[in-house]
Coordinates of C-alpha atoms and ligand atoms in Angstrom, one line a residue:
X1 CA 16.3 28.6 -3.5
X2 CA 14.9 32.1 -3.2
X3 CA 12.5 32.9 -0.4
X4 CA 9.1 34.3 -1.3
X5 CA 6.7 36.8 0.4
X6 CA 3.2 36.7 -1.1
X7 CA 1.5 40.0 -0.1
X8 CA -2.1 41.0 0.2
X9 CA -3.7 37.8 -1.1
X10 CA -7.1 36.4 -0.1
X11 CA -5.9 33.1 1.3
X12 CA -8.0 30.0 1.2
X13 CA -7.7 28.3 4.6
X14 CA -9.2 25.2 6.2
X15 CA -10.4 25.8 9.7
X16 CA -11.8 22.7 11.3
X17 CA -14.4 21.5 8.8
X18 CA -14.9 24.9 7.2
X19 CA -13.2 26.6 4.2
X20 CA -12.6 30.3 4.7
X21 CA -10.9 33.1 2.9
X22 CA -8.8 35.6 4.9
X23 CA -6.5 38.4 3.8
X24 CA -3.0 37.4 4.8
X25 CA 0.6 37.5 3.7
X26 CA 2.5 34.3 3.3
X27 CA 6.2 33.9 3.9
X28 CA 8.0 31.0 2.2
X29 CA 11.5 30.0 3.2
X30 CA 13.5 27.1 1.8
X31 CA 10.4 25.8 0.0
X32 CA 8.2 25.8 3.2
X33 CA 5.5 28.0 4.5
X34 CA 6.9 29.6 7.6
X35 CA 4.5 32.5 8.4
X36 CA 0.8 33.3 7.5
X37 CA 0.0 36.6 9.0
X38 CA -1.3 40.1 8.3
X39 CA 1.4 42.6 7.1
X40 CA 4.6 40.6 7.2
X41 CA 7.5 42.8 6.5
X42 CA 10.5 41.5 4.7
X43 CA 13.7 41.5 6.8
X44 CA 15.7 39.9 4.1
X45 CA 16.5 41.8 0.9
X46 CA 16.9 38.6 -1.2
X47 CA 13.2 37.6 -0.6
X48 CA 11.1 37.9 -3.8
X49 CA 7.9 39.8 -3.2
X50 CA 4.8 38.6 -5.1
X51 CA 1.9 41.0 -5.0
X52 CA -1.4 39.0 -4.8
X53 CA -3.7 42.1 -4.3
X54 CA -7.2 41.3 -5.7
X55 CA -6.1 37.6 -6.1
X56 CA -6.9 34.4 -4.3
X57 CA -4.0 32.3 -3.0
X58 CA -5.0 28.7 -2.6
X59 CA -3.3 25.3 -2.2
X60 CA -2.0 23.9 -5.5
X61 CA -4.6 21.6 -7.0
X62 CA -4.0 17.8 -6.8
X63 CA -5.0 15.7 -9.7
X64 CA -5.4 12.2 -8.3
X65 CA -5.9 10.2 -11.5
X66 CA -4.3 10.8 -14.8
X67 CA -2.3 9.2 -17.6
X68 CA 0.1 12.0 -18.2
X69 CA 1.3 11.2 -21.8
X70 CA -2.3 10.7 -23.0
X71 CA -2.3 14.5 -23.8
X72 CA -1.5 13.1 -27.3
X73 CA -4.9 11.3 -27.5
X74 CA -7.0 14.4 -26.7
X75 CA -10.4 14.2 -28.3
X76 CA -10.4 10.6 -29.5
X77 CA -13.4 9.4 -27.5
X78 CA -16.2 10.9 -29.5
X79 CA -19.0 8.4 -29.8
X80 CA -17.1 5.6 -28.0
X81 CA -17.8 3.4 -25.0
X82 CA -14.9 2.6 -22.7
X83 CA -14.0 -0.8 -24.0
X84 CA -14.4 0.2 -27.7
X85 CA -12.3 3.3 -27.1
X86 CA -9.5 1.4 -25.5
X87 CA -9.5 -1.5 -28.0
X88 CA -10.0 0.5 -31.2
X89 CA -8.6 4.0 -30.6
X90 CA -6.0 3.8 -27.9
X91 CA -4.2 0.5 -27.8
X92 CA -3.3 0.5 -31.5
X93 CA -1.9 4.1 -31.3
X94 CA 0.0 3.4 -28.1
X95 CA 1.9 0.6 -29.9
X96 CA 3.5 3.3 -32.1
X97 CA 4.8 5.5 -29.2
X98 CA 8.5 5.8 -28.7
X99 CA 10.2 6.9 -25.4
X100 CA 10.9 10.3 -27.0
X101 CA 7.1 10.7 -27.8
X102 CA 6.2 9.8 -24.2
X103 CA 8.6 12.5 -23.0
X104 CA 7.1 15.3 -25.1
X105 CA 3.6 14.2 -24.5
X106 CA 4.4 14.3 -20.8
X107 CA 5.8 17.8 -21.2
X108 CA 2.6 18.9 -22.9
X109 CA 0.7 17.7 -19.8
X110 CA 3.0 19.3 -17.3
X111 CA 2.8 22.7 -19.1
X112 CA -1.0 22.2 -19.1
X113 CA -1.2 21.4 -15.4
X114 CA 1.1 24.2 -14.3
X115 CA -0.8 26.7 -16.4
X116 CA -4.1 25.6 -15.0
X117 CA -3.1 25.5 -11.3
X118 CA -2.3 21.8 -10.6
X119 CA 0.9 21.3 -8.7
X120 CA 0.7 17.5 -8.1
X121 CA -0.5 14.7 -10.3
X122 CA -1.0 10.9 -9.8
X123 CA 0.0 9.0 -12.9
X124 CA -0.4 5.5 -14.4
X125 CA 1.2 4.9 -17.7
X126 CA 3.9 2.9 -19.4
X127 CA 7.5 4.2 -20.2
X128 CA 7.5 5.8 -16.8
X129 CA 11.2 6.7 -17.0
X130 CA 10.2 9.3 -19.6
X131 CA 7.3 10.6 -17.6
X132 CA 9.6 10.9 -14.6
X133 CA 12.4 12.6 -16.6
X134 CA 9.9 15.2 -17.9
X135 CA 8.5 15.8 -14.4
X136 CA 12.0 16.3 -13.0
X137 CA 12.7 18.8 -15.9
X138 CA 9.5 20.7 -15.0
X139 CA 9.9 20.5 -11.2
X140 CA 6.3 19.4 -10.7
X141 CA 5.2 17.0 -8.0
X142 CA 4.1 13.6 -9.3
X143 CA 3.3 10.1 -8.2
X144 CA 4.6 7.8 -10.9
X145 CA 4.5 4.1 -11.5
X146 CA 4.9 1.4 -14.1
X147 CA 1.3 -0.1 -14.5
X148 CA 0.9 -3.8 -14.3
X149 CA -1.5 -6.0 -16.2
X150 CA -1.4 -9.5 -17.7
X151 CA -4.1 -9.7 -20.4
X152 CA -1.4 -11.0 -22.7
X153 CA 0.7 -12.8 -20.1
X154 CA 4.2 -11.5 -19.3
X155 CA 3.4 -10.9 -15.7
X156 CA 7.0 -11.6 -14.5
X157 CA 8.3 -9.2 -17.1
X158 CA 5.9 -6.4 -15.9
X159 CA 7.0 -7.0 -12.3
X160 CA 10.6 -6.8 -13.2
X161 CA 10.0 -3.6 -15.2
X162 CA 8.3 -2.1 -12.2
X163 CA 11.2 -3.1 -9.8
X164 CA 13.8 -1.8 -12.2
X165 CA 12.0 1.5 -12.6
X166 CA 11.4 1.9 -8.8
X167 CA 15.0 0.9 -7.9
X168 CA 16.4 3.5 -10.4
X169 CA 14.7 6.4 -8.5
X170 CA 16.6 9.3 -7.1
X171 CA 16.2 8.8 -3.3
X172 CA 16.8 12.5 -2.7
X173 CA 14.1 13.7 -5.0
X174 CA 11.3 14.9 -2.7
X175 CA 8.8 15.7 -5.5
X176 CA 8.5 12.3 -7.1
X177 CA 6.8 9.5 -5.2
X178 CA 5.6 6.1 -6.3
X179 CA 2.6 3.7 -6.3
X180 CA 2.0 0.1 -7.4
X181 CA -0.6 0.1 -10.1
X182 CA -2.5 -3.0 -11.2
X183 CA -4.3 -1.4 -14.2
X184 CA -7.7 -2.9 -13.1
X185 CA -9.4 -6.0 -11.9
X186 CA -10.6 -6.7 -15.5
X187 CA -7.1 -6.6 -17.0
X188 CA -5.3 -8.4 -14.1
X189 CA -5.5 -12.1 -13.3
X190 CA -5.8 -13.3 -9.7
X191 CA -2.0 -14.1 -9.8
X192 CA -1.3 -10.5 -11.0
X193 CA -3.4 -8.9 -8.3
X194 CA -1.6 -11.0 -5.6
X195 CA 1.8 -10.0 -7.1
X196 CA 0.9 -6.3 -6.9
X197 CA -0.2 -6.7 -3.2
X198 CA 3.2 -8.3 -2.5
X199 CA 5.0 -5.5 -4.2
X200 CA 3.0 -2.8 -2.3
X201 CA 3.9 -4.6 1.0
X202 CA 7.5 -5.1 0.0
X203 CA 8.1 -1.5 -0.9
X204 CA 5.5 0.1 1.4
X205 CA 3.7 1.8 -1.5
X206 CA 0.0 2.5 -2.1
X207 CA -2.0 0.7 -4.7
X208 CA -3.5 2.8 -7.5
X209 CA -6.0 1.0 -9.7
X210 CA -9.1 1.6 -11.9
X211 CA -12.1 0.4 -10.0
X212 CA -15.7 -0.1 -11.2
X213 CA -15.6 2.6 -13.8
X214 CA -18.2 1.1 -16.2
X215 CA -21.1 -1.2 -15.7
X216 CA -19.6 -3.8 -18.0
X217 CA -16.8 -4.4 -15.5
X218 CA -19.0 -5.8 -12.8
X219 CA -19.8 -9.1 -14.8
X220 CA -16.3 -9.2 -16.4
X221 CA -14.7 -9.2 -13.0
X222 CA -17.0 -11.9 -11.6
X223 CA -16.2 -14.1 -14.6
X224 CA -12.4 -13.5 -14.3
X225 CA -12.0 -13.8 -10.6
X226 CA -15.0 -15.9 -9.6
X227 CA -16.2 -13.3 -7.1
X228 CA -17.3 -9.7 -6.8
X229 CA -14.8 -6.9 -7.2
X230 CA -15.0 -5.8 -3.6
X231 CA -14.1 -9.3 -2.4
X232 CA -11.0 -9.3 -4.6
X233 CA -10.0 -5.9 -3.2
X234 CA -10.6 -6.9 0.4
X235 CA -8.9 -10.3 0.2
X236 CA -5.8 -9.0 -1.5
X237 CA -5.3 -5.4 -0.3
X238 CA -6.4 -5.4 3.3
X239 CA -3.9 -3.3 5.2
X240 CA -2.5 -1.5 2.1
X241 CA -3.5 2.1 1.3
X242 CA -5.6 2.0 -1.9
X243 CA -6.3 4.7 -4.5
X244 CA -9.4 3.6 -6.4
X245 CA -9.9 5.5 -9.6
X246 CA -13.6 6.2 -10.5
X247 CA -15.7 3.9 -8.2
X248 CA -18.7 4.9 -10.2
X249 CA -20.7 1.7 -9.5
X250 CA -20.3 1.2 -5.8
X251 CA -23.3 -0.6 -4.2
X252 CA -24.2 -0.7 -0.5
X253 CA -21.9 -3.7 0.2
X254 CA -18.9 -2.0 -1.6
X255 CA -19.4 1.1 0.6
X256 CA -19.7 -0.9 3.8
X257 CA -16.4 -2.7 3.0
X258 CA -14.5 0.3 1.7
X259 CA -15.4 2.2 4.9
X260 CA -13.4 -0.3 6.9
X261 CA -10.4 -0.1 4.6
X262 CA -7.5 2.3 4.1
X263 CA -8.7 3.7 0.8
X264 CA -10.3 6.5 -1.1
X265 CA -11.9 7.4 -4.4
X266 CA -10.2 9.4 -7.2
X267 CA -13.4 10.8 -8.9
X268 CA -13.1 11.8 -12.6
X269 CA -16.4 13.3 -13.5
X270 CA -15.6 14.6 -17.0
X271 CA -14.0 11.4 -18.2
X272 CA -17.0 9.4 -16.7
X273 CA -19.5 11.6 -18.6
X274 CA -17.5 11.5 -21.9
X275 CA -17.3 7.7 -21.9
X276 CA -21.0 7.3 -20.8
X277 CA -20.0 5.7 -17.5
X278 CA -22.7 7.7 -15.6
X279 CA -22.3 9.5 -12.3
X280 CA -20.5 8.4 -9.1
X281 CA -22.5 9.3 -6.0
X282 CA -19.7 11.3 -4.3
X283 CA -22.3 13.0 -2.1
X284 CA -23.1 9.7 -0.5
X285 CA -19.5 8.4 -0.4
X286 CA -18.5 11.5 1.6
X287 CA -21.5 11.2 3.9
X288 CA -20.5 7.6 4.6
X289 CA -17.0 8.8 5.5
X290 CA -15.1 7.6 2.5
X291 CA -12.4 10.0 1.3
X292 CA -13.2 11.4 -2.2
X293 CA -10.6 13.3 -4.2
X294 CA -10.7 14.7 -7.7
X295 CA -9.0 13.8 -10.9
X296 CA -9.3 14.4 -14.7
X297 CA -8.2 11.0 -16.0
X298 CA -6.1 11.2 -19.2
X299 CA -7.0 13.9 -21.8
X300 CA -8.0 11.1 -24.2
X301 CA -11.2 10.6 -22.1
X302 CA -11.1 13.6 -19.8
X303 CA -10.4 16.3 -22.5
X304 CA -8.1 18.4 -20.4
X305 CA -6.3 18.7 -17.0
X306 CA -8.2 21.8 -15.9
X307 CA -9.1 20.9 -12.3
X308 CA -11.3 24.0 -12.0
X309 CA -13.5 22.5 -14.7
X310 CA -13.4 19.2 -12.9
X311 CA -14.5 20.9 -9.7
X312 CA -17.4 22.6 -11.4
X313 CA -18.6 19.5 -13.1
X314 CA -18.2 17.4 -10.0
X315 CA -20.5 19.7 -8.1
X316 CA -23.1 20.2 -10.9
X317 CA -23.6 16.5 -11.8
X318 CA -24.6 15.7 -8.2
X319 CA -27.8 17.7 -9.0
X320 CA -28.5 15.1 -11.7
X321 CA -28.8 12.3 -9.1
X322 CA -29.9 14.1 -6.0
X323 CA -33.3 15.7 -6.2
X324 CA -34.3 18.1 -3.4
X325 CA -31.6 16.7 -1.2
X326 CA -28.4 18.0 0.4
X327 CA -25.5 17.4 -2.0
X328 CA -21.9 18.2 -2.6
X329 CA -21.0 21.8 -1.9
X330 CA -18.5 24.2 -3.4
X331 CA -16.5 24.0 -0.1
X332 CA -16.4 20.3 -0.2
X333 CA -15.3 20.2 -3.8
X334 CA -12.4 22.6 -3.0
X335 CA -11.3 20.2 -0.4
X336 CA -11.6 17.3 -2.8
X337 CA -9.2 19.0 -5.2
X338 CA -6.7 19.8 -2.4
X339 CA -6.5 18.3 1.0
X340 CA -8.6 15.2 0.2
X341 CA -6.2 14.6 -2.8
X342 CA -3.2 15.0 -0.5
X343 CA -4.7 12.4 1.9
X344 CA -5.4 10.0 -1.0
X345 CA -1.8 10.3 -2.2
X346 CA -0.5 10.0 1.4
X347 CA 1.1 13.5 1.0
X348 CA -1.1 15.4 3.5
X349 CA 1.8 15.9 5.9
X350 CA 3.5 18.0 3.1
X351 CA 0.8 19.5 0.9
X352 CA -3.0 20.0 0.4
X353 CA -3.5 23.0 2.6
X354 CA -1.9 26.4 3.4
X355 CA -0.4 25.8 6.9
X356 CA 2.9 26.8 8.5
X357 CA 5.3 23.9 8.2
X358 CA 3.9 22.5 4.9
X359 CA 5.6 22.8 1.6
X360 CA 4.7 25.9 -0.4
X361 CA 2.7 24.3 -3.2
X362 CA 0.5 27.3 -4.0
X363 CA -1.4 29.0 -6.8
X364 CA -2.5 32.6 -7.2
X365 CA -5.8 33.0 -9.0
X366 CA -7.0 36.2 -10.6
X367 CA -10.4 37.2 -9.4
X368 CA -10.1 41.0 -9.9
X369 CA -13.4 42.6 -11.0
X370 CA -12.8 43.4 -14.7
X371 CA -14.1 42.4 -18.1
X372 CA -12.2 39.1 -18.2
X373 CA -13.8 38.2 -14.9
X374 CA -17.2 39.7 -15.5
X375 CA -18.9 36.4 -14.6
X376 CA -17.6 36.8 -11.0
X377 CA -19.3 40.2 -10.4
X378 CA -20.6 40.8 -7.8
X379 CA -18.1 38.6 -5.9
X380 CA -20.1 38.1 -2.7
X381 CA -19.3 34.4 -2.4
X382 CA -15.7 33.9 -3.4
X383 CA -15.7 30.1 -2.7
X384 CA -18.6 29.5 -5.0
X385 CA -17.1 31.8 -7.6
X386 CA -13.8 29.8 -7.5
X387 CA -15.8 26.6 -8.3
X388 CA -18.5 27.9 -10.7
X389 CA -17.0 30.9 -12.5
X390 CA -13.2 30.3 -12.6
X391 CA -11.2 28.3 -15.1
X392 CA -7.5 27.2 -15.2
X393 CA -6.9 30.3 -17.3
X394 CA -7.5 32.5 -14.2
X395 CA -4.4 31.0 -12.6
X396 CA -1.6 33.6 -12.7
X397 CA 1.2 32.0 -10.7
X398 CA 2.0 28.4 -9.8
X399 CA 4.5 27.5 -7.1
X400 CA 5.8 24.0 -6.2
X401 CA 7.8 23.6 -3.1
X402 CA 8.6 27.3 -3.1
X403 CA 9.8 27.3 -6.7
X404 CA 7.9 29.6 -9.1
X405 CA 7.0 27.5 -12.2
X406 CA 4.7 30.1 -13.7
X407 CA 4.5 33.8 -12.9
X408 CA 1.8 36.1 -14.3
X409 CA 1.2 33.4 -16.9
X410 CA 4.8 33.3 -18.0
X411 CA 6.2 29.8 -17.8
X412 CA 9.5 29.5 -16.0
X413 CA 10.6 26.0 -17.1
X414 CA 14.3 26.0 -18.0
X415 CA 15.4 25.1 -21.5
X416 CA 11.9 24.2 -22.8
X417 CA 9.6 26.5 -24.7
X418 CA 5.9 26.0 -25.1
X419 CA 6.2 26.5 -28.9
X420 CA 8.6 23.6 -29.1
X421 CA 6.3 21.3 -27.0
X422 CA 3.3 22.2 -29.2
X423 CA 5.2 21.5 -32.5
X424 CA 6.7 18.2 -31.3
X425 CA 3.3 16.9 -30.0
X426 CA 1.4 17.9 -33.1
X427 CA 3.9 15.9 -35.2
X428 CA 3.6 12.8 -32.9
X429 CA -0.2 13.0 -33.0
X430 CA -0.2 13.1 -36.7
X431 CA 2.2 10.2 -37.1
X432 CA 0.5 7.8 -34.7
X433 CA -3.0 8.4 -36.0
X434 CA -2.1 7.2 -39.5
Ligands
ZN501 ZN1 -7.7 6.1 -16.0

């Protein structure tokens, strides 16, 4: 792998609790960050120099909750509530998907995430072999699983499918990791929840599940399990690391219990707003010491994988529930999209911040003062501008473990062209919507 020297960038660094920007050069050797200093000179002629003058260099964004092939369901939520959308729009169309469809729909998402600055994504969707195959072809970082639920029975079969999928992994692949994913407490029986806890313990994997996304779930879960959602979580998953997607409707008791557990929230503000699930009080969760990271959810409900948009909305909506109070800041939301996400996915020893020794998962963001960036002028507060006035389209270059996947907005994925991905996905969308 070619070594990289990123010159003259304004580098986003985490110093104690603060987020700062300093002008530094970054040397990347064998996929790892080896030096972060002023004026590094290249001793080795083979090193590729990337000029980041007038640009921000920041950790690659980490999307902690998505359904990667759901790119194919973009803009199907209009006017629907969660249950109605799943039952009437999504599940009938999913029945028509072939493995090849899932591969191309995943490709569309990987191109989307690379082009908007996300370097790692946490998935939960069926036909995971295809999602993994596409991830390996694109060289992105991903947490993949075979979701488990037993609304229609077949629990043993789902468990077997998970085991078969997990056992078929390439043990040398450092970019793909795994979770055990009970879909949700409202689609999993008691027996199913227990079985997923057993799997997580057996394989030493985290749990990734939807949790209290909509108000309707609270009663449904009580009826199904005979107890409150938080009691089901505590009884079954104590001692296991848990990634809870959404957590919109956490009450005082939920927060008290979750504080004592090894868990965190994957907050998906845009999907929550699109499906009328209201607003998770992430300001309070963070104040209480619960780790909160950021996600988009699938494009079916979240519209897109642009984590800059998710950061902006995550900050803005806190003003809708906190009047004249301290609330989520731009610095906090940048951490949610990077280091908090790495912690939530148990990858913070490798990614989530720009530090010597970590893998080089980096993005270069164009903030040059020019017509395209006119909303950033004057750029006196670069951190706030990154959150409020930047979109994924500002991302120039995306690097995963030292490999350049996009450079100056040119995709570098071998053997796959964006025009082919678009054509294939349009055809699939047309066919399954009939
Ligand atoms: Zn979801």
